Each structure stands twice: as C-alpha cells, then as structure tokens.
Amino acid sequence: MRKKKFFLTLGAALVFIFLVSGVETIREELGDQKLEKKLSLDKPRLEKSFEPFLKEENERDDICSCTEKVATLIDHILYRGSKNFIRRPVSKTIAKTMSLTALPICLLCDTAQYTAKGSFEGALILFTEEKGDKNRFEKHFSKVKRCLLGFAAFPTGVISADMVSQHFVVNHSGKKLVEPYGKLYSTKCLELYPRTHKDVAMILNEAKQSGKKATFAGALMSQGKQALPIDEEDLLIHFDALNQVTIDPASRIARVGAGALWSDVQAAANEHGLAVKVMQASNVFSIGGSLSINCHGWDHKAGTLKETVHSLLIVNGEGEIQRLFPEDELFDLVIGGLGGFGAILEAELALTQNIKMSYESVEMPAQEYLSYFQNQVMNNEKLGMHYFRLCFDPKHMFETGIALNYFEESSEGVISAIPFEPARGNTTERVELGIIRRLPKALPIAWQMERSGSLGTKKTDRNEAMTFHLRCIFNESTIDAEWLQEYFVPAHQLNDFISFLGDVLKKNDVPVYNASIRYVKQNESLGFSYAPHEDMFAIVLFFNQSLLPEEIQKSRLWIQSVIDYLIVHEGTYYLPYQNFATLEQFHSCYPEWEKIAEKKRQYDPHHLFTNGFYEEYVLGKNTLIADSNRSNFRSTFSDPLQRKWVEEFLNHVFMQLDQKKFMALVDDILTDSSVNDEDVYRILQQRLSEGSFSFLKKNKQALKSLSTLKEDLSDQMLKLMGKKTLRGYVEIGYPGRLCRPLKKKLDLKGPIYVINEGEQLADYVESGFPRPYNRFVYLNEYEPILHQDIPTESVDLVAMYIGLHHIPENKLESFVRSIHRILRPGGSFVLMDHDALSSKHKEMLFVIHSIFNVGTNVPLDEELREFRNFQSLANWESLLEKCGFARDSHPPLIRQGDATLNSLIRFTKKATTEEEFCAQIHADPEYVRDPIRTYLTAPEWHNVRLTQGYCKFIEDIPFYQFPWFTEIKNMWSVFGKSWKVARRHASFSEVLFSDCTLMNLFITIFNTVEYAIKGAISYPLSLIYTNESIEDARNIHLLVRTNTNLTEIDPRIRIEKECPESHLKHIILPRYMEMFHILLKLSNEDLTYVDIAGQKKIQVDLNVEKNQELTLPLGCEKLYEIPATADPSRVYLALDVDVEHLNAALKWFQGHKIPIVYIHDF
C-alpha cells in the first residue's frame, strides 16, 4: 500500500512538473513574440540626411506561410527546452507531437495553396493574353516540391522533432536585427543602403559631422564582430547595390564593386574564358568582405587575395574618395584590415585563364601529407590547385586524408558550364546535411560518402573546380549553426598540430563536417597577417555548433586551448571568426596590433570606422591579473590587519566554513615556503574538510548566510530606491535571489529578467519555486546584452550584485553600455562592488575570492581563469559616468561585518539630449496619463459646471424653476459625445473599463435620479407660484436714513418713498446676492439702516482663522462657528448684528480685511 502511494505521489509530482514546464515554455514563447513586436517598433533615431538610403522592407517570397509558423514554433520550443534539464523532455514531447500532427497538416495546406497559385499563374501564361509571371510560377511549384518532400519525410519526426521542420524555419529577427551568418552575435543599428560611390562618401561625411561611427557589410557571411556596429545609433553600410562587374579581357582585369559576390565575378569572367586567381572556398562571399580579411584560396601558388589586387577605390577617414595602389601604405592596411581603415568601394582584380584541368586524388595517412606536399606538390609546375581533405569520422579523426590535385592541361581559356546552384542549395545535399545535424552518429557514413566522391579522376576547368556549392548549409534555426575555425602553423609544426587538434575535437565531441589543409605563402604586411614571417599551412574546420549557451561556452574553451597551443608552437588563428580569443592570446598571436592601432589613429583620426572586433581587441584596454608568482595568501595571512579582515568575512558574510579551523588550515599550508597561490588552492581542495563544519551544520550555515544576504540586500535596495513603482527589473549575476524579496519591498511591476551563467537545479534553493522571473538570459562571458533578449529602454531597474571586477576591460565598456541601452531614461543601475582603495585591500580581495571559490567547490582551472580587476568605487563611478550614468547622492551601503567593503551604490541613466530628457520625464508613471482621460473627464466637469450654474441660478430665481429634465438630457448627451471622442483613440474595451467611464456612469446615473426627484417636486410648485408672485418674492424693503443720492451709487436701488424732514427713505433692493453686494457697496456711504424688512436684527457670516480672538464692533454678537471645508485652518463665524449698526460694522470688517461671506435677508 505504501509503495502504491509512493508511486502515485511520484507520478503526480512528475505530471505537475510536466504541466508547469509546458506552461513556462508557452509563456516564454508569448514573451518572445512581444519582444519581437517591440523590436519591430523600436527604430533608431534617424537624421533626415540618411532617409534616402533606408531599405524598403519586402516580404520574402521563399516562405511556405503555414508551415513556416509551425516549424518556427517547434524550433523555439526545442531551443528553450534544451536550456533546462527539467523542461527538456517536456519540450521534446511537445515538439515531436507538433511535428507528427500540426506540421504535416500545414505541409498539405501549403501544398494545396501553392499548387493552386502555380496553376493559376501557369494558366495565365498558356491560355490567356494576360502576361503571367514565369518566375512566380516556378517559385510556387518549388514550394510545392519542398512541401511534398517535407510531407513524405514527416514520420522522421519520431527520431528528431525538427528533422523536417528545420528546413522551414524562418528567423523573423533578421528584419529587426543585424545577425551575421554564425548567429552568435547580433545587434540593432541604423542600416543604410547606398547606391553609388558618392552616396557612401556623403553618408560617411554626415556620420563624421554627427559623431556617428560606421561599419560595413557585404554578404554578412562573417562569423565574428567585424560587421557589427558598437552602438545602435551607429551606422551599418550595406554594399549590396555596389555590385557592378566589368571585365577587361585584354588586360585580364576585373573592376568589381565591393558588394558583388564571387559568383558574379566568376560568371562575368567566364564569358571571356577567364577565371579568378584567388577567392574563398565558396562563391557566396562578397568581394569587399574577402578583401577586408585578405582571404586565401586553393591556388597554392597565387598567395593571398592581396597579391591579385591592382588597385582599390575607398572612402578614407576624412570622407574622401581615394584610389589606392600596392605601393601605398594605406593599401596594405585596408586589405586585411577588417573594416578599420576605410570603406572599400571597388577593386581591380587580376584574372587568369580559365584553363582545362584534370582532377586526381590520393588517399594517405595524415602524418604523411607534409612529406607528400613537399615532394609531390610544392614544385610541381603542372599542378594548378591543391588542398588536402582530412577524415572527419569521429572514430578516426584526422588519421587519414585525401590530397585533391588539379593539373593544368592547357594554357588556353575556355568557357565553362558553371553548375547552377539554387538559392536554397541542392536539395539532396541539404537533406543529407539536415540528417547529419540531427544524427551525429551518421558522421562516419558522411565521411565515407565524401571519401567516395573525392577519390578518382575527372576532367574539369578552373571555374568549375572553384564553384564549391555552400548554400545548402543555410538555415535559420535558433538551435544550431555551422561555424568555421582556421589555424595556421609552419611546416615543421604541422604533424604535431594535426594530432593535437584531432584529439581536442574528439575529446569535445565536435561534429566536424569538413576539414582541410591548405598551403599559404608568406604574406608580409603592415596590417594583420597570418603568415608574416614564413609560409604556413592553414587547417580549416567546418562544424555544427549548438547555440545553447553552455555549448557555446564549451566551444569557447576548446578553441582557447587550441590558441594556447598555437602560441607555444609558432602558430596563429584566423581573425574573422568567433571572438573567443582572450586579449592576451590576441596580443601573442598578432603582436603587430599596437603598430596597427597607431596607424589607425593616423588614418582614421575621427574614429569613423569601427566595429566589434576593433573595439574588443585593438582599441580597448586590459588590466592584467596579479602576478601569479606572488602569493597573496602568504602576504594576507602574515599581516594582522588583513587576517582580521578575512576572519570578519568568514564570520559575517561567508559563513559556510569554520573560521578558526580554516585559518589554522591555511597557516599550516603556508608553513611550506615554496607553495604559491595555485598550490594553496589545490591543497585546500584536498583538505577542505579540515576547515569545514559538519555536513548538516555546513548546509544550515549556507541557508543562514543566504537568508541574511537576501534580507540585508533587499533592505538596502529599499533605502536606495524608495517605495516607488518600477516597471521592469534585471538581476545580473544571481539566479533570481533578490526577485521575491524585492517584489515584497519595492513596487516592482512588468517583466523580470535574470542574467546569469546558467540555470541549475540548485537555483531553486536560492530563488524559490516556481522561478520568480519571466525570462532567463545567459551572461555569455559578458558579451553585450542582446536586443532580442532585452529590448532597448524597457526596464527601470538593473542590479548587478556580483560587481564589475570580473569583466575583462576590453569587454567592460561595451557591457556597461548595453545596460545603459536597456534602461529607460531616468532608470537606475545599482552596482555592488568592492571599494579597493589600497594594494593591501586588493591582496585580501584576491584571497577572499579564492576562499569563496574553494568553499563552493569551484575547480582549479576555473579559479585560475577567473578574471579579477579590483578597483576603487571612484574608478567605477568614472567609468559609469563615461557610459552615460550619474551617481546618486545616497552614500554607499555596506553589510555589517563586510571587511571587503562590498558597497551598494546607485546610478541613474542621464538624459543627454532634449529627446532623451523628454523620454525620461515621460517614463515617470506619475507623469504620463491615459490619453483618453482628457475626453472622458468631460462628464465630470460638466457636473461641476452644472452645480456652479445651479448655484448662480438660485441667487435670483427659485429652485423650482430650474430646468431639471433639460439638464438630465444634457448630462447624457455629454456622456455619449465624450465616449465617441475617446473611441477614436482607444478600443471599446479600453474605454469601457476605464476608471473615468465608471466614475462618469456613477455621477450621471446619480445626478439623473437626483434631478428627476427634484424635477418631480418642482413641477407642482411652479404651478402654484406664478411669475407675479415670484416677482414680489425677489425684492426686499428697507428703511434707511441718508442724504446721499442712492440711485447714483447703484441703479438697482429703487426709492419707493421719502420723508424729507428726517432724510428717511423707503427703498427696495433685489434679494439674495444682489442685496449682499449692494450693502457692501453702501458701507462706504454715510447712512444708517432703520430696519430691514421690518426687522431690527440681521445675520452676517464672516470667514476667520480658527481660534482667532476677534474683538467685535458695536452691535455685533457671536452666534456660532462652522468649519470651513475648503480650509481646515479657518471657520465661518455667524454674527447677530443690530440693523442700526450694520453699515458701521460692514465698514469695520472690510477695513480690517476680514472676509464677509454673506448677509442673510428675510
């Protein structure tokens, strides 16, 4: 029975987790759709001068509309599920279900749709006079073919959910972001498409004047950052339209625009029996891009591309169009300069004859290739092109290979039948590659197919041989991409490197699709050169790369290990690919970088040409980590003050180690004078139990430490931020620890993001379950935060509790600027970092970080790789001010007992322009109101005016003559008209559920009931009291003694009778407010009232200060006080005044500036 209950409980838990994971997956998909929508709406600020160069967005015509949506959804679900081991099976189940149900239905729907469209187009062509579109006809039936193939293969979804759907995925972010082919990097920027050389010069001059930077793009096939601008306000200039190709057959020169592809040049040259000398392995790359990286090719005699260039036309750093020749220094810097020295407009390239060739291949062990090359290839005059294809079978990685030789058969040029390549590549090759992507175990079969296709002989020509089809690799999946890596070693290091590289690839399970060795001649250059001193061999890798952050990190590490090997063994790496090399590795492989940086300042004085590569490696800076031979542990533990700091850290901050035992353990290790910090760390790993608590107490202390941290930091955040509404929060470096505490203490609304190194099961201990945030973003080695992860100006608060000291300085500024980007104007960046004021303090911080790492089981290699750049708070403040932040006036907050001075400080995003200033004001939720409120407040204010009008009305006319029913009609008329106006600016539901609408309904309905009742009462009264009787009731009679001509003072005074002997006058005045104003006016005259309406007493109301001691004039007696509602500090004072003293009293009150509110008549 117990066992049954156990399994039922376990099953229920698994179902619950399954459902929660499914809901989270769907929630993330909806969130991503919102992000995509926001990205499409966010447009960089644009000067009018750039408007002519914007590109019109055209709908793609290669999309199968219905299938694309399902395929893209499957792709997104699989990508998200792969991030989390709990959600992985859930996502796979959902994706497989969709691939076996929804996908085939959509494929059939699209088949029917495009069959109908294609048939209609075909009918127009064949049977009517109307002109049909043949291209459209072919495209429709091309889609039909794709859909039918997809439908035939959909059962393979059982093996892999996206076996078929991967071929239909569409990445819509390409419309909003710049994303080079490798899919690793992307950015949002202002993209311009000039049509002429003068356009490019004009754009660059405008950019120079406005302080913008420019980056250049051809086919966007780069995999590094050389085609990515730094800031979203910078320019990316596309050279697509500069694609002209002109051939001079006599001189064998091709004049080629930078935007032309190698396929364009090949086609034009082939018409004259000519061919290019040097180009990249495939013809899908642009000329400008190839020149900027100075590519090499299969022609082992020709050298690099630079050797074939007769001249270049560029726009230089001053914005001038300039022609360069090989003897010019700038020529040498632009070619291979990765876009840092000028905008390449066109080039004159040397061509050669498209001669007939015979192809032969030789299989051999890879270790014998070097000898084969030196003996059979190097000096063979008949050999026109050559390279070596390495075996990529994972079981026999790089053990064997095939030498591919192209022998020249004649010297005459021929016109080649260059094989056509469809836009999406050859279908068979595309399907084969798709299978290999999802079934890596098929790689041995793929190699055997490659091997059998390579062995043998055949007749060909230069153009045909150099047409290597590559379009079949193009896919838009978010799950993976195809990457390239290329390394260069001298001949005497080749064999060892082949063995080393093969072992690295096998160890890291890298799914290599293609690997080759090519010979590169020495290339002396002022710029970046991969063969500056001697001839080199290039080893080129083409492999599939998962885009999951942990897999990217895995590749980063093996690539860095290969570069480390190359540094020791006289080699280098190719710059255009992923920016994985550390700054130190780059400096070691390209020591000429400093001279190139100086040349860049000379030729680009305005810093006009920049990109991600230059910003990270050439123009940036770096702070070196402390000397590894120096022992920070020894220095810290030998100093009493620093020892005390470490003890306080262990007692108050990191409470997971027994302070006394641990200090004694380190002292014991340091008795050996030969140990350095690396040795100390290794020994501490082995003996950590000697300085730790018991297992139970250690975990108890860890939970206590975590709880204290959450409480302290959330309290400090409340002090810094205050209790105000914050829309959007980003937590960097923690797994969501502070999300829940801050939700309770701050008024957090909107999306919550966590940016961290990865998601782990232990994160639920720190953040709670379910996860308290909406979206997880990978830290990705401090690369700038991507637009598709967090949109521009979308959050009010970013908190980075792990500090900036772990960020290499060449990445520091770009990362901080990406934080600045995501914050709304006026938004806050809260930083917690150590205030490292002295060298002693920095030594102690190094030690404490090592203690933390060893206490949390961080491996030694990670400890050694960890970057630490401790600085004072003043230094961080200076950096942040440079990046557009302003320091808040609140002093730093430090946790009690934290000797590391880990200080919490707040910065605000500054407004630098009038537009940003306005945006900052508008970002305040208390400033911006709902636009429909201005229209929906009309009924409310109509009610105010109605009340005011009623008050005015009854000053002279009895209430029962008020038009109650007419005003009911007017009230509802105003309500209806205000509704109609509001509907012009908002939806029906937004207007209906607006708080203004609810208030208006309440007021209008309440007033309708009130006015209807009053109208019903007033009607019979108006019949009883006629106009004649009303007229009498509107006047009041007074006896007054005066010589003054009263009618001259106010024409409303009517003298009924006079007694000349005693100057007594019987006068008639209008009642109510008119009488009140007339009596105030008469208070300045010499007169005495005898009686009013036959009475000797009258009430007068004053407005006086509360508790005011007031001496009343003669004839005045206090009756009572009433609070003044509008002003609690004052009261209404009612007085009983003798009529004969009334005039004197009124004059006295006005003289003492005591407000008279009213004189009550009878």
Short mmCIF file of C-alpha atoms in Angstrom, two decimals, residues 162-164 166-167 427-440 472-473:
data_model
loop_
_atom_site.label_atom_id
_atom_site.label_comp_id
_atom_site.label_asym_id
_atom_site.label_seq_id
_atom_site.Cartn_x
_atom_site.Cartn_y
_atom_site.Cartn_z
CA ASP A 162 12.90 19.06 -36.17
CA MET A 163 14.26 16.62 -38.75
CA VAL A 164 11.85 18.16 -41.28
CA GLN A 166 14.47 22.74 -39.62
CA HIS A 167 14.17 23.28 -43.38
CA THR A 427 18.02 19.55 -52.24
CA THR A 428 19.91 16.28 -51.83
CA GLU A 429 22.87 17.97 -50.15
CA ARG A 430 20.50 19.97 -47.93
CA VAL A 431 18.67 16.84 -46.79
CA GLU A 432 21.96 14.99 -46.16
CA LEU A 433 23.25 17.87 -44.05
CA GLY A 434 19.97 18.06 -42.15
CA ILE A 435 20.25 14.38 -41.24
CA ILE A 436 23.84 14.79 -40.06
CA ARG A 437 22.86 17.80 -37.94
CA ARG A 438 20.32 15.77 -36.00
CA LEU A 439 22.11 12.41 -36.12
CA PRO A 440 25.82 12.95 -35.37
CA CYS A 472 22.70 24.04 -48.72
CA ILE A 473 24.09 24.90 -45.27
#
